[in-house]
């Protein structure tokens, strides 16, 4: 090989190495940005409970079966549009001491509204199931 070919190969190799490093750095920066924004949103959902819908919202009757796990209840509430994030709900339930040994999940039917915050939903679930109307 000639000197010119060796120089071209060195320059080309350097350009390719620098390009790969820039691509890797760009991907790392994008992943960090996505992680930070999702982490902030998750923390915001935990510490600032907002309603899934604006007032007046829609009333819904939620029935909790005997022995149902709190994670199943959170998933059902999320599917029903009552809460935005089931994982934030589970962490909030720890803060408000719901679902533990002192305040276990009680089976029954609850009247909830999708304009209630997750804190209000947890407090409603802690109070216990509503009484059935016998006059109907």
PDB file of N, CA and C in Angstrom, residues 23-85:
ATOM      1  N   UNK A  23     -22.689   8.771  18.291  1.00  0.00           N
ATOM      2  CA  UNK A  23     -23.969   8.039  18.298  1.00  0.00           C
ATOM      3  C   UNK A  23     -24.239   7.466  19.683  1.00  0.00           C
ATOM      4  N   UNK A  24     -23.228   6.856  20.299  1.00  0.00           N
ATOM      5  CA  UNK A  24     -23.396   6.282  21.643  1.00  0.00           C
ATOM      6  C   UNK A  24     -23.727   7.382  22.646  1.00  0.00           C
ATOM      7  N   UNK A  25     -23.032   8.512  22.588  1.00  0.00           N
ATOM      8  CA  UNK A  25     -23.311   9.627  23.500  1.00  0.00           C
ATOM      9  C   UNK A  25     -24.732  10.161  23.304  1.00  0.00           C
ATOM     10  N   UNK A  26     -25.164  10.261  22.061  1.00  0.00           N
ATOM     11  CA  UNK A  26     -26.510  10.750  21.784  1.00  0.00           C
ATOM     12  C   UNK A  26     -27.563   9.798  22.357  1.00  0.00           C
ATOM     13  N   UNK A  27     -27.351   8.497  22.209  1.00  0.00           N
ATOM     14  CA  UNK A  27     -28.299   7.514  22.756  1.00  0.00           C
ATOM     15  C   UNK A  27     -28.315   7.588  24.277  1.00  0.00           C
ATOM     16  N   UNK A  28     -27.150   7.725  24.899  1.00  0.00           N
ATOM     17  CA  UNK A  28     -27.084   7.832  26.358  1.00  0.00           C
ATOM     18  C   UNK A  28     -27.820   9.081  26.836  1.00  0.00           C
ATOM     19  N   UNK A  29     -27.616  10.195  26.162  1.00  0.00           N
ATOM     20  CA  UNK A  29     -28.301  11.438  26.546  1.00  0.00           C
ATOM     21  C   UNK A  29     -29.813  11.289  26.384  1.00  0.00           C
ATOM     22  N   UNK A  30     -30.269  10.684  25.302  1.00  0.00           N
ATOM     23  CA  UNK A  30     -31.704  10.472  25.108  1.00  0.00           C
ATOM     24  C   UNK A  30     -32.297   9.564  26.177  1.00  0.00           C
ATOM     25  N   UNK A  31     -31.584   8.488  26.525  1.00  0.00           N
ATOM     26  CA  UNK A  31     -32.065   7.587  27.574  1.00  0.00           C
ATOM     27  C   UNK A  31     -32.108   8.278  28.930  1.00  0.00           C
ATOM     28  N   UNK A  32     -31.099   9.093  29.218  1.00  0.00           N
ATOM     29  CA  UNK A  32     -31.100   9.826  30.480  1.00  0.00           C
ATOM     30  C   UNK A  32     -32.248  10.823  30.519  1.00  0.00           C
ATOM     31  N   UNK A  33     -32.493  11.522  29.434  1.00  0.00           N
ATOM     32  CA  UNK A  33     -33.602  12.477  29.377  1.00  0.00           C
ATOM     33  C   UNK A  33     -34.935  11.769  29.607  1.00  0.00           C
ATOM     34  N   UNK A  34     -35.121  10.651  28.926  1.00  0.00           N
ATOM     35  CA  UNK A  34     -36.368   9.893  29.080  1.00  0.00           C
ATOM     36  C   UNK A  34     -36.521   9.387  30.509  1.00  0.00           C
ATOM     37  N   UNK A  35     -35.427   8.891  31.104  1.00  0.00           N
ATOM     38  CA  UNK A  35     -35.473   8.404  32.481  1.00  0.00           C
ATOM     39  C   UNK A  35     -35.795   9.509  33.473  1.00  0.00           C
ATOM     40  N   UNK A  36     -35.203  10.668  33.287  1.00  0.00           N
ATOM     41  CA  UNK A  36     -35.448  11.788  34.197  1.00  0.00           C
ATOM     42  C   UNK A  36     -36.886  12.273  34.081  1.00  0.00           C
ATOM     43  N   UNK A  37     -37.403  12.413  32.859  1.00  0.00           N
ATOM     44  CA  UNK A  37     -38.774  12.907  32.705  1.00  0.00           C
ATOM     45  C   UNK A  37     -39.788  11.895  33.232  1.00  0.00           C
ATOM     46  N   UNK A  38     -39.563  10.619  32.973  1.00  0.00           N
ATOM     47  CA  UNK A  38     -40.491   9.601  33.506  1.00  0.00           C
ATOM     48  C   UNK A  38     -40.391   9.516  35.028  1.00  0.00           C
ATOM     49  N   UNK A  39     -39.192   9.613  35.558  1.00  0.00           N
ATOM     50  CA  UNK A  39     -39.013   9.591  37.005  1.00  0.00           C
ATOM     51  C   UNK A  39     -39.687  10.774  37.676  1.00  0.00           C
ATOM     52  N   UNK A  40     -39.545  11.940  37.069  1.00  0.00           N
ATOM     53  CA  UNK A  40     -40.203  13.130  37.621  1.00  0.00           C
ATOM     54  C   UNK A  40     -41.718  12.957  37.580  1.00  0.00           C
ATOM     55  N   UNK A  41     -42.241  12.467  36.468  1.00  0.00           N
ATOM     56  CA  UNK A  41     -43.692  12.276  36.333  1.00  0.00           C
ATOM     57  C   UNK A  41     -44.201  11.272  37.373  1.00  0.00           C
ATOM     58  N   UNK A  42     -43.451  10.196  37.587  1.00  0.00           N
ATOM     59  CA  UNK A  42     -43.846   9.188  38.570  1.00  0.00           C
ATOM     60  C   UNK A  42     -43.824   9.763  39.979  1.00  0.00           C
ATOM     61  N   UNK A  43     -42.763  10.497  40.316  1.00  0.00           N
ATOM     62  CA  UNK A  43     -42.693  11.140  41.633  1.00  0.00           C
ATOM     63  C   UNK A  43     -43.803  12.154  41.820  1.00  0.00           C
ATOM     64  N   UNK A  44     -44.122  12.866  40.768  1.00  0.00           N
ATOM     65  CA  UNK A  44     -45.213  13.840  40.832  1.00  0.00           C
ATOM     66  C   UNK A  44     -46.539  13.135  41.085  1.00  0.00           C
ATOM     67  N   UNK A  45     -46.755  11.990  40.424  1.00  0.00           N
ATOM     68  CA  UNK A  45     -47.980  11.221  40.645  1.00  0.00           C
ATOM     69  C   UNK A  45     -48.076  10.717  42.078  1.00  0.00           C
ATOM     70  N   UNK A  46     -46.947  10.414  42.694  1.00  0.00           N
ATOM     71  CA  UNK A  46     -46.967   9.910  44.062  1.00  0.00           C
ATOM     72  C   UNK A  46     -47.270  11.029  45.059  1.00  0.00           C
ATOM     73  N   UNK A  47     -46.561  12.139  44.937  1.00  0.00           N
ATOM     74  CA  UNK A  47     -46.644  13.170  45.964  1.00  0.00           C
ATOM     75  C   UNK A  47     -47.684  14.247  45.694  1.00  0.00           C
ATOM     76  N   UNK A  48     -48.189  14.330  44.476  1.00  0.00           N
ATOM     77  CA  UNK A  48     -49.250  15.275  44.160  1.00  0.00           C
ATOM     78  C   UNK A  48     -50.338  14.495  43.447  1.00  0.00           C
ATOM     79  N   UNK A  49     -51.257  13.969  44.243  1.00  0.00           N
ATOM     80  CA  UNK A  49     -52.285  13.129  43.647  1.00  0.00           C
ATOM     81  C   UNK A  49     -53.306  14.002  42.926  1.00  0.00           C
ATOM     82  N   UNK A  50     -53.466  13.728  41.651  1.00  0.00           N
ATOM     83  CA  UNK A  50     -54.444  14.467  40.864  1.00  0.00           C
ATOM     84  C   UNK A  50     -55.516  13.498  40.398  1.00  0.00           C
ATOM     85  N   UNK A  51     -56.665  14.058  40.078  1.00  0.00           N
ATOM     86  CA  UNK A  51     -57.799  13.244  39.652  1.00  0.00           C
ATOM     87  C   UNK A  51     -57.599  12.785  38.207  1.00  0.00           C
ATOM     88  N   UNK A  52     -58.226  11.669  37.867  1.00  0.00           N
ATOM     89  CA  UNK A  52     -58.124  11.152  36.508  1.00  0.00           C
ATOM     90  C   UNK A  52     -58.996  11.954  35.550  1.00  0.00           C
ATOM     91  N   UNK A  53     -60.032  12.635  36.065  1.00  0.00           N
ATOM     92  CA  UNK A  53     -60.931  13.427  35.226  1.00  0.00           C
ATOM     93  C   UNK A  53     -61.326  14.690  35.979  1.00  0.00           C
ATOM     94  N   UNK A  54     -61.828  15.660  35.240  1.00  0.00           N
ATOM     95  CA  UNK A  54     -62.270  16.915  35.846  1.00  0.00           C
ATOM     96  C   UNK A  54     -63.636  16.719  36.506  1.00  0.00           C
ATOM     97  N   UNK A  55     -63.947  17.592  37.469  1.00  0.00           N
ATOM     98  CA  UNK A  55     -65.240  17.527  38.140  1.00  0.00           C
ATOM     99  C   UNK A  55     -66.334  17.869  37.154  1.00  0.00           C
ATOM    100  N   UNK A  56     -67.495  17.342  37.212  1.00  0.00           N
ATOM    101  CA  UNK A  56     -68.073  16.513  38.255  1.00  0.00           C
ATOM    102  C   UNK A  56     -67.687  15.051  38.156  1.00  0.00           C
ATOM    103  N   UNK A  57     -67.162  14.597  37.029  1.00  0.00           N
ATOM    104  CA  UNK A  57     -66.731  13.215  36.916  1.00  0.00           C
ATOM    105  C   UNK A  57     -67.888  12.248  36.796  1.00  0.00           C
ATOM    106  N   UNK A  58     -67.555  10.983  36.820  1.00  0.00           N
ATOM    107  CA  UNK A  58     -68.536   9.911  36.663  1.00  0.00           C
ATOM    108  C   UNK A  58     -68.457   9.012  37.895  1.00  0.00           C
ATOM    109  N   UNK A  59     -69.609   8.752  38.515  1.00  0.00           N
ATOM    110  CA  UNK A  59     -69.666   7.841  39.655  1.00  0.00           C
ATOM    111  C   UNK A  59     -69.588   6.405  39.166  1.00  0.00           C
ATOM    112  N   UNK A  60     -68.836   5.593  39.886  1.00  0.00           N
ATOM    113  CA  UNK A  60     -68.705   4.174  39.540  1.00  0.00           C
ATOM    114  C   UNK A  60     -68.749   3.357  40.813  1.00  0.00           C
ATOM    115  N   UNK A  61     -69.424   2.236  40.743  1.00  0.00           N
ATOM    116  CA  UNK A  61     -69.435   1.299  41.861  1.00  0.00           C
ATOM    117  C   UNK A  61     -68.333   0.272  41.606  1.00  0.00           C
ATOM    118  N   UNK A  62     -67.479   0.133  42.601  1.00  0.00           N
ATOM    119  CA  UNK A  62     -66.359  -0.807  42.509  1.00  0.00           C
ATOM    120  C   UNK A  62     -66.572  -1.876  43.566  1.00  0.00           C
ATOM    121  N   UNK A  63     -66.538  -3.128  43.136  1.00  0.00           N
ATOM    122  CA  UNK A  63     -66.711  -4.237  44.064  1.00  0.00           C
ATOM    123  C   UNK A  63     -65.368  -4.917  44.278  1.00  0.00           C
ATOM    124  N   UNK A  64     -65.007  -5.048  45.539  1.00  0.00           N
ATOM    125  CA  UNK A  64     -63.761  -5.712  45.917  1.00  0.00           C
ATOM    126  C   UNK A  64     -64.130  -7.046  46.545  1.00  0.00           C
ATOM    127  N   UNK A  65     -63.561  -8.093  45.985  1.00  0.00           N
ATOM    128  CA  UNK A  65     -63.846  -9.436  46.470  1.00  0.00           C
ATOM    129  C   UNK A  65     -63.060  -9.781  47.720  1.00  0.00           C
ATOM    130  N   UNK A  66     -63.494 -10.819  48.387  1.00  0.00           N
ATOM    131  CA  UNK A  66     -62.829 -11.291  49.608  1.00  0.00           C
ATOM    132  C   UNK A  66     -61.438 -11.795  49.270  1.00  0.00           C
ATOM    133  N   UNK A  67     -60.441 -11.335  50.010  1.00  0.00           N
ATOM    134  CA  UNK A  67     -59.071 -11.782  49.824  1.00  0.00           C
ATOM    135  C   UNK A  67     -58.372 -11.193  48.605  1.00  0.00           C
ATOM    136  N   UNK A  68     -58.939 -10.169  47.993  1.00  0.00           N
ATOM    137  CA  UNK A  68     -58.332  -9.568  46.805  1.00  0.00           C
ATOM    138  C   UNK A  68     -57.100  -8.764  47.200  1.00  0.00           C
ATOM    139  N   UNK A  69     -56.071  -8.890  46.410  1.00  0.00           N
ATOM    140  CA  UNK A  69     -54.804  -8.205  46.677  1.00  0.00           C
ATOM    141  C   UNK A  69     -54.909  -6.734  46.294  1.00  0.00           C
ATOM    142  N   UNK A  70     -54.134  -5.903  46.982  1.00  0.00           N
ATOM    143  CA  UNK A  70     -54.119  -4.474  46.700  1.00  0.00           C
ATOM    144  C   UNK A  70     -53.628  -4.187  45.286  1.00  0.00           C
ATOM    145  N   UNK A  71     -52.678  -4.977  44.788  1.00  0.00           N
ATOM    146  CA  UNK A  71     -52.181  -4.773  43.429  1.00  0.00           C
ATOM    147  C   UNK A  71     -53.267  -5.049  42.395  1.00  0.00           C
ATOM    148  N   UNK A  72     -54.132  -6.045  42.654  1.00  0.00           N
ATOM    149  CA  UNK A  72     -55.250  -6.327  41.749  1.00  0.00           C
ATOM    150  C   UNK A  72     -56.268  -5.193  41.777  1.00  0.00           C
ATOM    151  N   UNK A  73     -56.497  -4.643  42.960  1.00  0.00           N
ATOM    152  CA  UNK A  73     -57.427  -3.516  43.091  1.00  0.00           C
ATOM    153  C   UNK A  73     -56.886  -2.311  42.337  1.00  0.00           C
ATOM    154  N   UNK A  74     -55.600  -2.038  42.483  1.00  0.00           N
ATOM    155  CA  UNK A  74     -54.981  -0.903  41.784  1.00  0.00           C
ATOM    156  C   UNK A  74     -55.076  -1.084  40.275  1.00  0.00           C
ATOM    157  N   UNK A  75     -54.847  -2.297  39.789  1.00  0.00           N
ATOM    158  CA  UNK A  75     -54.945  -2.557  38.348  1.00  0.00           C
ATOM    159  C   UNK A  75     -56.378  -2.356  37.862  1.00  0.00           C
ATOM    160  N   UNK A  76     -57.359  -2.796  38.651  1.00  0.00           N
ATOM    161  CA  UNK A  76     -58.758  -2.619  38.262  1.00  0.00           C
ATOM    162  C   UNK A  76     -59.156  -1.145  38.270  1.00  0.00           C
ATOM    163  N   UNK A  77     -58.674  -0.389  39.253  1.00  0.00           N
ATOM    164  CA  UNK A  77     -58.964   1.042  39.307  1.00  0.00           C
ATOM    165  C   UNK A  77     -58.344   1.770  38.112  1.00  0.00           C
ATOM    166  N   UNK A  78     -57.148   1.346  37.713  1.00  0.00           N
ATOM    167  CA  UNK A  78     -56.498   1.969  36.554  1.00  0.00           C
ATOM    168  C   UNK A  78     -57.256   1.634  35.271  1.00  0.00           C
ATOM    169  N   UNK A  79     -57.659   0.379  35.118  1.00  0.00           N
ATOM    170  CA  UNK A  79     -58.436  -0.014  33.933  1.00  0.00           C
ATOM    171  C   UNK A  79     -59.769   0.711  33.873  1.00  0.00           C
ATOM    172  N   UNK A  80     -60.373   0.952  35.035  1.00  0.00           N
ATOM    173  CA  UNK A  80     -61.658   1.636  35.100  1.00  0.00           C
ATOM    174  C   UNK A  80     -61.555   3.145  34.924  1.00  0.00           C
ATOM    175  N   UNK A  81     -60.346   3.671  34.855  1.00  0.00           N
ATOM    176  CA  UNK A  81     -60.163   5.105  34.655  1.00  0.00           C
ATOM    177  C   UNK A  81     -60.302   5.927  35.924  1.00  0.00           C
ATOM    178  N   UNK A  82     -60.201   5.277  37.085  1.00  0.00           N
ATOM    179  CA  UNK A  82     -60.318   5.997  38.352  1.00  0.00           C
ATOM    180  C   UNK A  82     -58.980   6.565  38.815  1.00  0.00           C
ATOM    181  N   UNK A  83     -57.894   5.916  38.465  1.00  0.00           N
ATOM    182  CA  UNK A  83     -56.554   6.412  38.799  1.00  0.00           C
ATOM    183  C   UNK A  83     -55.708   6.410  37.532  1.00  0.00           C
ATOM    184  N   UNK A  84     -54.631   7.192  37.570  1.00  0.00           N
ATOM    185  CA  UNK A  84     -53.766   7.296  36.396  1.00  0.00           C
ATOM    186  C   UNK A  84     -52.655   6.260  36.384  1.00  0.00           C
ATOM    187  N   UNK A  85     -52.112   5.941  37.562  1.00  0.00           N
ATOM    188  CA  UNK A  85     -50.939   5.077  37.635  1.00  0.00           C
ATOM    189  C   UNK A  85     -51.086   4.121  38.809  1.00  0.00           C
TER     190      UNK A  85
END
